[in-house]
CSV table of C-alpha atoms and ligand atoms in Angstrom, one decimal:
chain,number,residue,atom,x,y,z
A,1397,MET,CA,-18.5,8.2,17.5
A,1398,THR,CA,-17.1,8.9,20.9
A,1399,VAL,CA,-14.2,7.0,21.9
A,1400,SER,CA,-14.7,7.4,25.7
A,1401,GLU,CA,-17.9,5.4,25.8
A,1402,PRO,CA,-17.4,2.6,28.1
A,1403,GLN,CA,-17.2,-1.1,26.8
A,1404,SER,CA,-20.3,-3.2,27.3
A,1405,ALA,CA,-20.5,-5.8,29.8
A,1406,THR,CA,-20.3,-8.6,27.1
A,1407,GLY,CA,-17.0,-7.1,25.9
A,1408,VAL,CA,-18.3,-6.3,22.7
A,1409,SER,CA,-17.3,-2.7,21.7
A,1410,LYS,CA,-19.3,0.2,20.6
A,1411,TYR,CA,-16.3,1.2,18.6
A,1412,HIS,CA,-17.0,0.7,15.0
A,1413,TRP,CA,-13.9,-0.2,12.6
A,1414,PRO,CA,-13.4,1.6,10.4
A,1415,PHE,CA,-13.2,5.0,11.7
A,1416,GLU,CA,-13.9,8.2,9.7
A,1417,ARG,CA,-11.1,10.9,9.0
A,1418,LYS,CA,-11.9,14.2,10.2
A,1419,ARG,CA,-13.3,16.8,7.8
A,1420,GLY,CA,-10.7,19.1,6.5
A,1421,CYS,CA,-7.9,17.0,7.7
A,1422,PRO,CA,-7.7,14.4,4.7
A,1423,LEU,CA,-4.0,13.6,5.3
A,1424,ASP,CA,-4.3,12.7,8.9
A,1425,PRO,CA,-5.7,9.3,10.0
A,1426,PRO,CA,-9.2,9.0,11.8
A,1427,PRO,CA,-8.8,11.0,15.2
A,1428,ALA,CA,-10.4,8.2,16.9
A,1429,LEU,CA,-7.1,6.3,16.8
A,1430,ALA,CA,-5.0,8.6,18.8
A,1431,GLU,CA,-8.0,9.1,21.4
A,1432,ILE,CA,-8.2,5.3,21.9
A,1433,ARG,CA,-4.3,5.1,22.0
A,1434,GLU,CA,-4.7,7.6,25.0
A,1435,ALA,CA,-7.5,5.9,26.5
A,1436,GLU,CA,-7.1,2.1,26.0
A,1437,PRO,CA,-4.2,1.3,23.6
A,1438,VAL,CA,-5.4,-2.3,23.0
A,1439,THR,CA,-9.2,-2.3,22.8
A,1440,ARG,CA,-12.2,-4.1,21.2
A,1441,VAL,CA,-13.9,-2.9,18.3
A,1442,THR,CA,-16.9,-4.0,16.2
A,1443,LEU,CA,-16.5,-4.8,12.7
A,1444,TRP,CA,-19.0,-3.8,9.9
A,1445,ASN,CA,-20.6,-7.5,10.1
A,1446,GLY,CA,-21.2,-7.2,13.9
A,1447,GLU,CA,-18.1,-9.4,14.8
A,1448,PRO,CA,-15.8,-8.1,17.5
A,1449,ALA,CA,-12.1,-7.9,17.0
A,1450,TRP,CA,-9.2,-6.5,18.8
A,1451,LEU,CA,-7.4,-3.1,17.9
A,1452,ALA,CA,-4.2,-2.1,18.7
A,1453,THR,CA,-3.0,1.6,18.3
A,1454,ARG,CA,0.7,2.1,19.8
A,1455,TYR,CA,3.5,1.4,17.6
A,1456,HIS,CA,5.2,-1.1,19.6
A,1457,ASP,CA,2.2,-3.3,20.0
A,1458,VAL,CA,1.2,-3.0,16.1
A,1459,ARG,CA,4.9,-4.0,15.4
A,1460,ALA,CA,4.7,-6.8,17.9
A,1461,LEU,CA,1.4,-8.2,16.3
A,1462,LEU,CA,2.5,-7.8,12.8
A,1463,GLY,CA,6.0,-9.6,13.8
A,1464,ASP,CA,4.1,-12.4,15.2
A,1465,ALA,CA,3.6,-14.7,12.1
A,1466,LYS,CA,3.4,-17.9,14.3
A,1467,ARG,CA,0.5,-17.0,16.3
A,1468,LEU,CA,-1.3,-14.5,13.9
A,1469,SER,CA,-2.3,-15.6,10.7
A,1470,SER,CA,-2.8,-13.8,7.2
A,1471,ASP,CA,-4.8,-16.5,5.8
A,1472,THR,CA,-8.1,-14.7,4.9
A,1473,SER,CA,-9.7,-18.1,4.0
A,1474,ARG,CA,-9.7,-19.1,7.8
A,1475,GLU,CA,-13.0,-19.0,9.4
A,1476,GLY,CA,-13.5,-15.5,11.5
A,1477,PHE,CA,-10.7,-13.7,9.7
A,1478,PRO,CA,-11.5,-10.1,10.4
A,1479,GLN,CA,-12.2,-7.6,7.6
A,1480,SER,CA,-13.1,-4.1,6.9
A,1481,SER,CA,-16.2,-4.6,4.7
A,1482,GLU,CA,-18.0,-6.9,2.5
A,1483,THR,CA,-16.1,-5.5,-0.6
A,1484,ALA,CA,-12.7,-6.3,1.4
A,1485,VAL,CA,-14.0,-9.9,1.9
A,1486,ALA,CA,-14.7,-10.3,-1.8
A,1487,GLN,CA,-11.2,-8.8,-2.6
A,1488,ARG,CA,-9.0,-10.7,-0.1
A,1489,GLY,CA,-11.0,-13.8,0.4
A,1490,GLY,CA,-10.2,-15.5,-2.8
A,1491,GLN,CA,-6.6,-14.5,-2.8
A,1492,LYS,CA,-4.2,-17.4,-3.2
A,1493,ASN,CA,-1.0,-15.4,-3.0
A,1494,PHE,CA,1.9,-15.4,-0.3
A,1495,VAL,CA,0.7,-12.4,1.5
A,1496,ARG,CA,-2.4,-14.3,2.4
A,1497,MET,CA,-0.2,-17.3,3.4
A,1498,ASP,CA,1.7,-18.3,6.7
A,1499,PRO,CA,5.0,-19.6,6.8
A,1500,PRO,CA,6.4,-22.0,6.1
A,1501,LYS,CA,4.6,-21.8,2.7
A,1502,HIS,CA,4.6,-18.1,2.6
A,1503,ASP,CA,8.4,-18.0,2.8
A,1504,ARG,CA,8.8,-20.5,0.1
A,1505,HIS,CA,6.8,-18.6,-2.3
A,1506,ARG,CA,8.3,-15.3,-1.4
A,1507,LEU,CA,11.7,-16.8,-2.0
A,1508,MET,CA,11.0,-17.2,-5.6
A,1509,LEU,CA,11.0,-13.3,-5.9
A,1510,THR,CA,13.4,-12.0,-3.6
A,1511,ALA,CA,16.3,-11.7,-5.8
A,1512,ASP,CA,14.3,-9.9,-8.3
A,1513,PHE,CA,13.2,-7.3,-5.9
A,1514,ALA,CA,16.8,-7.0,-4.0
A,1515,VAL,CA,18.1,-3.4,-3.8
A,1516,LYS,CA,20.9,-4.0,-6.3
A,1517,GLN,CA,18.5,-5.4,-8.9
A,1518,VAL,CA,15.9,-2.5,-8.5
A,1519,ARG,CA,18.7,0.1,-8.8
A,1520,ALA,CA,19.6,-1.3,-12.1
A,1521,LEU,CA,16.2,0.1,-13.1
A,1522,LYS,CA,17.0,3.6,-12.6
A,1523,PRO,CA,17.9,4.5,-16.2
A,1524,PHE,CA,14.7,3.1,-17.5
A,1525,MET,CA,13.1,5.1,-14.6
A,1526,ASP,CA,14.7,8.4,-15.6
A,1527,SER,CA,13.7,8.2,-19.2
A,1528,MET,CA,10.3,7.3,-18.3
A,1529,LEU,CA,9.9,10.1,-16.1
A,1530,GLU,CA,11.2,12.3,-18.8
A,1531,GLN,CA,8.3,11.1,-21.0
A,1532,CYS,CA,5.8,11.8,-18.2
A,1533,PHE,CA,6.9,15.2,-17.8
A,1534,ALA,CA,7.0,15.9,-21.5
A,1535,ASP,CA,3.5,14.8,-21.5
A,1536,MET,CA,2.5,17.1,-18.8
A,1537,GLU,CA,4.1,19.8,-20.7
A,1538,ALA,CA,2.3,19.2,-23.9
A,1539,SER,CA,-1.1,18.9,-22.2
A,1540,ALA,CA,-3.6,21.7,-21.6
A,1541,LYS,CA,-3.5,23.0,-18.2
A,1542,PRO,CA,-4.7,22.3,-15.6
A,1543,VAL,CA,-3.0,18.9,-15.8
A,1544,ASP,CA,-4.3,15.7,-13.6
A,1545,LEU,CA,-1.2,14.6,-12.0
A,1546,VAL,CA,-2.8,11.4,-11.1
A,1547,LYS,CA,-3.3,10.6,-14.8
A,1548,LYS,CA,0.1,12.0,-16.0
A,1549,LEU,CA,2.3,11.1,-13.5
A,1550,ALA,CA,1.3,9.0,-10.4
A,1551,GLN,CA,-0.5,6.1,-12.3
A,1552,PRO,CA,1.9,6.0,-15.3
A,1553,VAL,CA,5.0,5.5,-13.4
A,1554,PRO,CA,4.3,2.5,-11.4
A,1555,ALA,CA,2.4,1.0,-14.3
A,1556,ASN,CA,5.1,1.3,-16.5
A,1557,VAL,CA,7.5,0.0,-14.2
A,1558,ILE,CA,5.6,-3.3,-13.4
A,1559,VAL,CA,4.8,-3.7,-16.9
A,1560,LYS,CA,8.7,-3.4,-17.4
A,1561,ILE,CA,9.3,-5.9,-14.8
A,1562,LEU,CA,6.9,-8.4,-15.9
A,1563,ASP,CA,7.8,-7.7,-19.6
A,1564,LEU,CA,4.2,-6.9,-20.8
A,1565,PRO,CA,3.2,-5.1,-23.8
A,1566,PRO,CA,3.1,-1.3,-22.8
A,1567,GLU,CA,-0.3,-0.7,-24.0
A,1568,LEU,CA,-1.6,-3.2,-21.3
A,1569,SER,CA,-1.2,-0.5,-18.6
A,1570,ASP,CA,-4.6,1.1,-19.1
A,1571,PHE,CA,-6.2,-2.4,-18.7
A,1572,PHE,CA,-4.5,-3.0,-15.6
A,1573,LEU,CA,-5.1,0.6,-14.2
A,1574,ASP,CA,-8.9,0.0,-14.9
A,1575,ARG,CA,-8.8,-3.5,-13.2
A,1576,VAL,CA,-6.7,-2.7,-10.1
A,1577,ASN,CA,-8.9,0.6,-9.5
A,1578,ARG,CA,-12.1,-1.4,-9.6
A,1579,TRP,CA,-10.5,-4.4,-7.6
A,1580,MET,CA,-9.3,-1.8,-5.0
A,1581,SER,CA,-12.2,0.4,-4.6
A,1582,LEU,CA,-14.3,0.0,-1.6
A,1583,ASP,CA,-17.1,1.7,-3.4
A,1584,SER,CA,-17.2,-1.2,-5.8
A,1585,THR,CA,-19.9,-3.8,-5.0
A,1586,PRO,CA,-18.2,-7.1,-4.0
A,1587,GLU,CA,-19.5,-8.6,-7.4
A,1588,GLU,CA,-17.7,-5.6,-9.4
A,1589,SER,CA,-14.4,-6.1,-7.3
A,1590,SER,CA,-14.4,-9.8,-7.9
A,1591,ALA,CA,-15.2,-9.5,-11.8
A,1592,ALA,CA,-12.3,-7.1,-11.9
A,1593,GLY,CA,-9.9,-9.3,-10.2
A,1594,ALA,CA,-11.0,-12.4,-12.2
A,1595,ASP,CA,-10.1,-10.3,-15.5
A,1596,ALA,CA,-6.7,-9.7,-14.6
A,1597,LEU,CA,-6.2,-13.2,-13.4
A,1598,ASP,CA,-7.3,-14.5,-16.7
A,1599,TYR,CA,-5.0,-12.3,-18.4
A,1600,PHE,CA,-2.1,-13.8,-16.1
A,1601,ASP,CA,-3.5,-17.3,-17.1
A,1602,ARG,CA,-3.2,-16.4,-20.8
A,1603,LEU,CA,0.5,-15.0,-20.3
A,1604,ILE,CA,1.7,-18.1,-18.2
A,1605,GLU,CA,0.3,-20.3,-21.2
A,1606,GLU,CA,2.1,-18.0,-23.7
A,1607,ARG,CA,5.4,-18.4,-21.7
A,1608,ARG,CA,4.9,-22.2,-20.8
A,1609,ASP,CA,7.9,-23.4,-22.4
A,1610,GLY,CA,9.9,-21.4,-19.8
A,1611,ARG,CA,12.7,-20.4,-22.2
A,1612,GLY,CA,12.8,-16.7,-21.9
A,1613,GLU,CA,14.7,-14.6,-19.4
A,1614,ASP,CA,11.8,-12.4,-18.2
A,1615,LEU,CA,10.6,-12.9,-14.7
A,1616,VAL,CA,7.4,-14.7,-15.8
A,1617,SER,CA,9.4,-17.5,-17.9
A,1618,ARG,CA,11.9,-17.7,-15.1
A,1619,LEU,CA,9.2,-18.3,-12.5
A,1620,VAL,CA,7.4,-20.7,-15.0
A,1621,ARG,CA,10.7,-22.8,-15.6
A,1622,ASN,CA,12.1,-22.7,-12.0
A,1623,HIS,CA,9.0,-23.3,-10.0
A,1624,LEU,CA,5.7,-24.0,-12.0
A,1625,LEU,CA,7.4,-26.8,-14.1
A,1626,THR,CA,8.9,-28.2,-11.2
A,1627,GLY,CA,5.6,-28.5,-9.2
A,1628,GLU,CA,6.8,-26.1,-6.4
A,1629,ILE,CA,4.0,-23.7,-7.3
A,1630,THR,CA,0.6,-24.5,-8.9
A,1631,ARG,CA,-0.8,-22.6,-11.8
A,1632,LEU,CA,-3.3,-20.8,-10.1
A,1633,GLU,CA,-1.1,-19.8,-7.2
A,1634,LEU,CA,1.3,-18.3,-9.9
A,1635,GLN,CA,-1.8,-16.5,-11.6
A,1636,HIS,CA,-2.2,-14.9,-8.1
A,1637,MET,CA,1.4,-14.1,-7.5
A,1638,LEU,CA,1.6,-12.1,-10.6
A,1639,HIS,CA,-1.5,-10.3,-9.4
A,1640,LEU,CA,-0.1,-9.6,-6.3
A,1641,LEU,CA,3.0,-8.0,-8.1
A,1642,LEU,CA,0.3,-6.0,-10.0
A,1643,VAL,CA,-1.6,-4.8,-7.2
A,1644,GLY,CA,1.0,-4.5,-4.7
A,1645,GLY,CA,3.3,-2.5,-6.8
A,1646,PHE,CA,0.9,-0.4,-8.6
A,1647,ASP,CA,-1.8,1.3,-6.3
A,1648,THR,CA,0.3,1.8,-3.5
A,1649,THR,CA,3.0,3.8,-5.3
A,1650,ALA,CA,0.7,5.7,-7.3
A,1651,ASN,CA,-1.3,7.1,-4.4
A,1652,MET,CA,2.1,7.9,-2.7
A,1653,ILE,CA,3.2,9.8,-5.7
A,1654,ALA,CA,-0.1,11.9,-5.7
A,1655,LEU,CA,-0.6,12.4,-2.1
A,1656,GLY,CA,3.0,12.9,-1.6
A,1657,THR,CA,2.8,15.9,-4.1
A,1658,LEU,CA,-0.4,17.3,-2.4
A,1659,THR,CA,1.5,17.0,1.0
A,1660,LEU,CA,4.3,19.0,-0.1
A,1661,LEU,CA,2.4,21.5,-1.9
A,1662,GLU,CA,0.6,22.2,1.5
A,1663,HIS,CA,3.8,22.4,3.3
A,1664,PRO,CA,5.8,25.1,1.1
A,1665,GLU,CA,8.6,25.6,3.5
A,1666,GLN,CA,9.2,21.7,3.6
A,1667,LEU,CA,9.0,21.8,-0.1
A,1668,THR,CA,11.6,24.6,-0.4
A,1669,ARG,CA,13.9,22.5,1.9
A,1670,ILE,CA,14.1,19.6,-0.6
A,1671,GLN,CA,14.4,22.1,-3.7
A,1672,GLU,CA,17.2,23.6,-2.1
A,1673,ASP,CA,18.9,20.4,-0.7
A,1674,PRO,CA,18.0,17.5,-3.0
A,1675,GLU,CA,20.1,15.3,-0.4
A,1676,LEU,CA,17.0,15.7,1.8
A,1677,VAL,CA,14.9,13.8,-0.9
A,1678,PRO,CA,15.5,10.3,0.7
A,1679,GLY,CA,14.7,11.2,4.1
A,1680,ALA,CA,11.5,13.3,2.8
A,1681,VAL,CA,10.3,9.9,1.1
A,1682,GLU,CA,10.6,8.2,4.4
A,1683,GLU,CA,8.5,11.1,6.1
A,1684,LEU,CA,6.1,10.9,3.4
A,1685,LEU,CA,5.5,7.1,3.9
A,1686,ARG,CA,5.2,7.5,7.5
A,1687,TYR,CA,3.0,10.4,7.5
A,1688,LEU,CA,0.7,9.2,4.7
A,1689,SER,CA,0.5,5.5,5.8
A,1690,VAL,CA,-1.3,4.8,2.3
A,1691,ALA,CA,-1.8,1.1,3.4
A,1692,HIS,CA,-4.5,2.4,5.9
A,1693,HIS,CA,-6.5,-1.1,5.6
A,1694,VAL,CA,-3.6,-3.4,6.0
A,1695,GLY,CA,-2.8,-5.0,9.4
A,1696,PHE,CA,-5.6,-7.6,9.7
A,1697,ARG,CA,-4.8,-10.9,11.2
A,1698,LEU,CA,-6.5,-14.0,13.1
A,1699,ALA,CA,-5.0,-15.1,16.3
A,1700,VAL,CA,-4.4,-18.9,16.0
A,1701,ASP,CA,-2.7,-19.1,19.6
A,1702,GLU,CA,-2.8,-17.1,22.7
A,1703,VAL,CA,-1.1,-13.7,22.3
A,1704,GLU,CA,-0.5,-11.0,25.1
A,1705,VAL,CA,-0.1,-7.6,24.0
A,1706,GLY,CA,-0.5,-4.2,25.8
A,1707,GLY,CA,-1.7,-6.1,28.8
A,1708,ARG,CA,-4.5,-7.6,27.0
A,1709,CYS,CA,-4.8,-11.5,26.4
A,1710,ILE,CA,-5.9,-12.0,22.8
A,1711,HIS,CA,-7.4,-15.8,22.3
A,1712,ALA,CA,-7.0,-18.1,19.6
A,1713,GLY,CA,-9.9,-17.3,17.2
A,1714,ASP,CA,-9.9,-13.6,17.9
A,1715,GLY,CA,-9.7,-11.3,15.1
A,1716,VAL,CA,-7.0,-8.5,15.5
A,1717,VAL,CA,-6.7,-5.2,13.8
A,1718,ALA,CA,-3.1,-3.7,13.7
A,1719,PRO,CA,-3.0,-0.6,11.6
A,1720,ILE,CA,0.1,0.9,10.5
A,1721,MET,CA,-1.5,4.3,10.3
A,1722,ALA,CA,-1.9,4.4,14.0
A,1723,ALA,CA,1.6,3.1,14.7
A,1724,ASN,CA,3.2,5.7,12.5
A,1725,ARG,CA,1.5,8.7,14.5
A,1726,ASP,CA,2.3,7.5,17.7
A,1727,PRO,CA,3.8,10.2,19.8
A,1728,ALA,CA,6.0,7.8,22.0
A,1729,VAL,CA,8.0,7.0,19.0
A,1730,PHE,CA,7.8,10.2,16.8
A,1731,VAL,CA,7.9,13.3,18.4
A,1732,GLU,CA,4.9,15.6,17.4
A,1733,PRO,CA,3.8,12.9,15.0
A,1734,ASP,CA,1.1,15.0,13.3
A,1735,ARG,CA,3.9,17.6,12.2
A,1736,PHE,CA,5.1,16.7,8.5
A,1737,ASP,CA,9.0,17.3,8.7
A,1738,VAL,CA,11.3,16.4,5.9
A,1739,ARG,CA,14.2,16.4,8.4
A,1740,ARG,CA,12.7,14.0,10.6
A,1741,ASP,CA,14.4,10.5,11.1
A,1742,ALA,CA,11.4,8.7,10.0
A,1743,ARG,CA,13.1,5.4,9.2
A,1744,GLY,CA,11.5,3.3,11.8
A,1745,HIS,CA,8.0,3.7,10.3
A,1746,LEU,CA,5.8,0.8,9.7
A,1747,ALA,CA,4.5,1.9,6.2
A,1748,PHE,CA,5.8,-1.3,4.7
A,1749,GLY,CA,4.6,-3.5,7.1
A,1750,TYR,CA,6.6,-5.5,9.6
A,1751,GLY,CA,7.7,-9.1,10.0
A,1752,VAL,CA,7.6,-11.7,7.5
A,1753,HIS,CA,5.2,-9.8,5.3
A,1754,GLN,CA,7.0,-6.6,5.1
A,1755,CYS,CA,6.7,-5.0,1.6
A,1756,LEU,CA,8.6,-7.3,-0.9
A,1757,GLY,CA,8.7,-4.2,-3.1
A,1758,GLN,CA,10.0,-1.7,-0.9
A,1759,ALA,CA,13.5,-1.2,-2.7
A,1760,LEU,CA,11.6,-0.5,-6.0
A,1761,ALA,CA,9.1,1.7,-4.3
A,1762,ARG,CA,11.9,3.9,-2.8
A,1763,VAL,CA,13.8,4.1,-6.2
A,1764,GLU,CA,10.4,5.2,-7.8
A,1765,LEU,CA,9.5,7.7,-5.3
A,1766,GLN,CA,12.9,9.3,-4.8
A,1767,ALA,CA,13.1,9.6,-8.6
A,1768,VAL,CA,9.7,11.5,-8.6
A,1769,PHE,CA,10.4,13.7,-5.9
A,1770,SER,CA,13.9,14.6,-6.7
A,1771,ARG,CA,12.9,15.7,-10.1
A,1772,LEU,CA,9.2,16.9,-10.2
A,1773,PHE,CA,9.8,20.1,-8.5
A,1774,GLN,CA,13.1,20.9,-10.2
A,1775,ARG,CA,11.4,20.4,-13.5
A,1776,PHE,CA,8.1,22.5,-12.4
A,1777,PRO,CA,9.4,24.7,-9.7
A,1778,GLY,CA,6.2,26.8,-9.9
A,1779,LEU,CA,3.9,23.7,-9.5
A,1780,ARG,CA,0.7,24.4,-7.8
A,1781,LEU,CA,-2.8,23.0,-7.2
A,1782,ALA,CA,-5.2,24.4,-9.7
A,1783,VAL,CA,-8.2,23.8,-7.4
A,1784,PRO,CA,-8.7,24.6,-3.8
A,1785,VAL,CA,-7.9,21.4,-1.5
A,1786,GLU,CA,-11.4,21.4,-0.3
A,1787,GLU,CA,-12.6,20.3,-3.8
A,1788,LEU,CA,-10.1,17.2,-3.9
A,1789,ARG,CA,-12.0,13.7,-3.8
A,1790,PHE,CA,-10.2,11.4,-1.6
A,1791,LYS,CA,-10.6,7.4,-2.2
A,1792,ASN,CA,-12.5,5.1,-0.3
A,1793,ALA,CA,-10.2,2.2,-1.2
A,1794,LEU,CA,-8.0,-0.5,0.5
A,1795,ILE,CA,-5.1,1.9,-0.3
A,1796,TYR,CA,-5.8,5.5,0.5
A,1797,GLY,CA,-5.5,8.0,-2.1
A,1798,ILE,CA,-7.0,10.7,-4.3
A,1799,GLU,CA,-9.2,10.4,-7.5
A,1800,GLU,CA,-7.7,13.4,-9.2
A,1801,LEU,CA,-5.1,16.0,-8.5
A,1802,PRO,CA,-5.5,19.0,-11.0
A,1803,VAL,CA,-2.2,21.0,-10.9
A,1804,THR,CA,-0.8,24.1,-13.0
A,1805,TRP,CA,2.6,25.8,-13.0
B,2077,HEM,C1,4.9,3.1,-1.4
B,2077,HEM,C2,4.7,2.0,-2.0
B,2077,HEM,C3,4.1,0.7,-1.2
B,2077,HEM,C4,3.6,0.6,0.2
B,2077,HEM,C5,3.3,1.7,1.1
B,2077,HEM,C6,3.5,-0.9,0.3
B,2077,HEM,C7,3.0,-1.5,1.7
B,2077,HEM,C8,3.2,-2.7,1.7
B,2077,HEM,C9,2.7,-3.2,3.0
B,2077,HEM,C10,2.1,-2.5,4.2
B,2077,HEM,C11,2.6,-4.7,2.8
B,2077,HEM,C12,2.5,-5.6,4.0
B,2077,HEM,C13,1.1,-6.3,4.1
B,2077,HEM,C14,0.9,-7.1,5.3
B,2077,HEM,O1,1.3,-7.2,6.3
B,2077,HEM,O2,-0.2,-7.7,5.1
B,2077,HEM,C15,3.2,-4.9,1.7
B,2077,HEM,C16,3.5,-6.2,1.3
B,2077,HEM,C17,3.8,-6.7,0.0
B,2077,HEM,N1,4.3,-5.6,-1.0
B,2077,HEM,FE1,4.1,-3.6,-0.9
B,2077,HEM,N2,4.0,-1.6,-0.7
B,2077,HEM,C18,4.7,-0.8,-1.8
B,2077,HEM,C19,5.2,-1.0,-3.0
B,2077,HEM,C20,5.1,-2.3,-3.4
B,2077,HEM,C21,5.8,-2.5,-4.6
B,2077,HEM,C22,6.5,-1.4,-5.8
B,2077,HEM,C23,5.8,-4.0,-4.9
B,2077,HEM,C24,6.1,-4.9,-6.0
B,2077,HEM,C25,6.0,-4.6,-7.0
B,2077,HEM,C26,5.2,-4.4,-3.6
B,2077,HEM,C27,4.8,-5.9,-3.4
B,2077,HEM,C28,4.5,-6.3,-2.1
B,2077,HEM,C29,4.4,-7.7,-2.1
B,2077,HEM,C30,4.5,-8.7,-2.7
B,2077,HEM,C31,4.0,-7.8,-0.5
B,2077,HEM,C32,3.5,-9.0,0.3
B,2077,HEM,C33,4.9,-9.5,1.1
B,2077,HEM,C34,4.6,-10.7,1.9
B,2077,HEM,O3,3.6,-11.1,2.1
B,2077,HEM,O4,5.9,-11.3,2.1
B,2077,HEM,N3,4.8,-3.3,-2.7
B,2077,HEM,N4,3.3,-3.7,1.1
């Protein structure tokens, strides 16, 4: 695809979303985004089904669009809502959780969870996280090398955390791992993806049944007691809310751990900096979030009113794509955006989204990522890739990631 092609007279673009990443540069967003930002920052693209949509590529435009929940809906069940692929339609179309709702209903549902995900609350999980990390490291040490860091560290960390938060039997993490992977993969057929989602929803239905007297102090029992039994949320919505916590908290963090490790191994001088000065770790985590922008298919909206952005007028009924990976590499905001630099002040990044839908679990994600990156390279100072980087397989999924990361030390 060349981005310099002119738009057709009908206004339907020849630029097809999604764009491909460049061969040999798997950690960078598709180069087309930078070219479009330069040429025509808000432009039309054609989606997989031939439908047109608006694409924004500048940081301030993406942020303005994500921040405007009044005029831009997140409700995927609305006619004309834009999507990346048929599988993405199957994944998101049936969702009945608050990331797919607009205010005021969105706000009422989100409020049911905010206290549990507040900074103070998630910091209390630190001792649990430290001992769980220690177990993962011990498991790595006991395994024959090379070790797949995805299986031994990146996936178990968030899986154990979410299982702890929802107070589920630990042996369920494998079941969830499998269903989330199949649900999120864009290589799954729409039927496979829907079936995996349905399995997890069925599990949550049984869980709600088990805890229906609402007597326990765990999060699920409290949600049942305080919101289901009072009629504020339906049973189906509660199932979907629990599913959202599972998928929202699991794949994103797992992929950040795996890709973050790879990024640091590929930038040894940056890695040395955080090994020598652990105080740099929180800043390095923000830079990893910016640089990797793993939620690369997040930022789809449907205009429900007229919106002006970047000198363009978007009409009600138009689809909008506001990719955070484009915003996070905008040179107008981040100097030399393609350079990975752990000393950069990356805090304004949009990796957790922006506006009312900004990630509910961001404090938790930060605690997990900071714990991993302050300890992994201290514990395994000689950690290195066990295969050439060209042999790694990157995921075609809603959240960007890597299938396996074979490491040795
Ligand atoms: C590094 C890890 C993570 C990344 C990069 C990430 C990214 C995001 C992004 C970009 C959004 C906005 C979606 C949109 O605007 O459509 C979001 C929303 C959300 N995330 Fe995360 N997330 C992470 C970890 C977590 C964790 C650990 C949890 C909880 C267990 C979580 C739960 C949620 C929820 C519930 C929402 C919906 C918020 C709303 O609509 O009000 N996320 N996340």
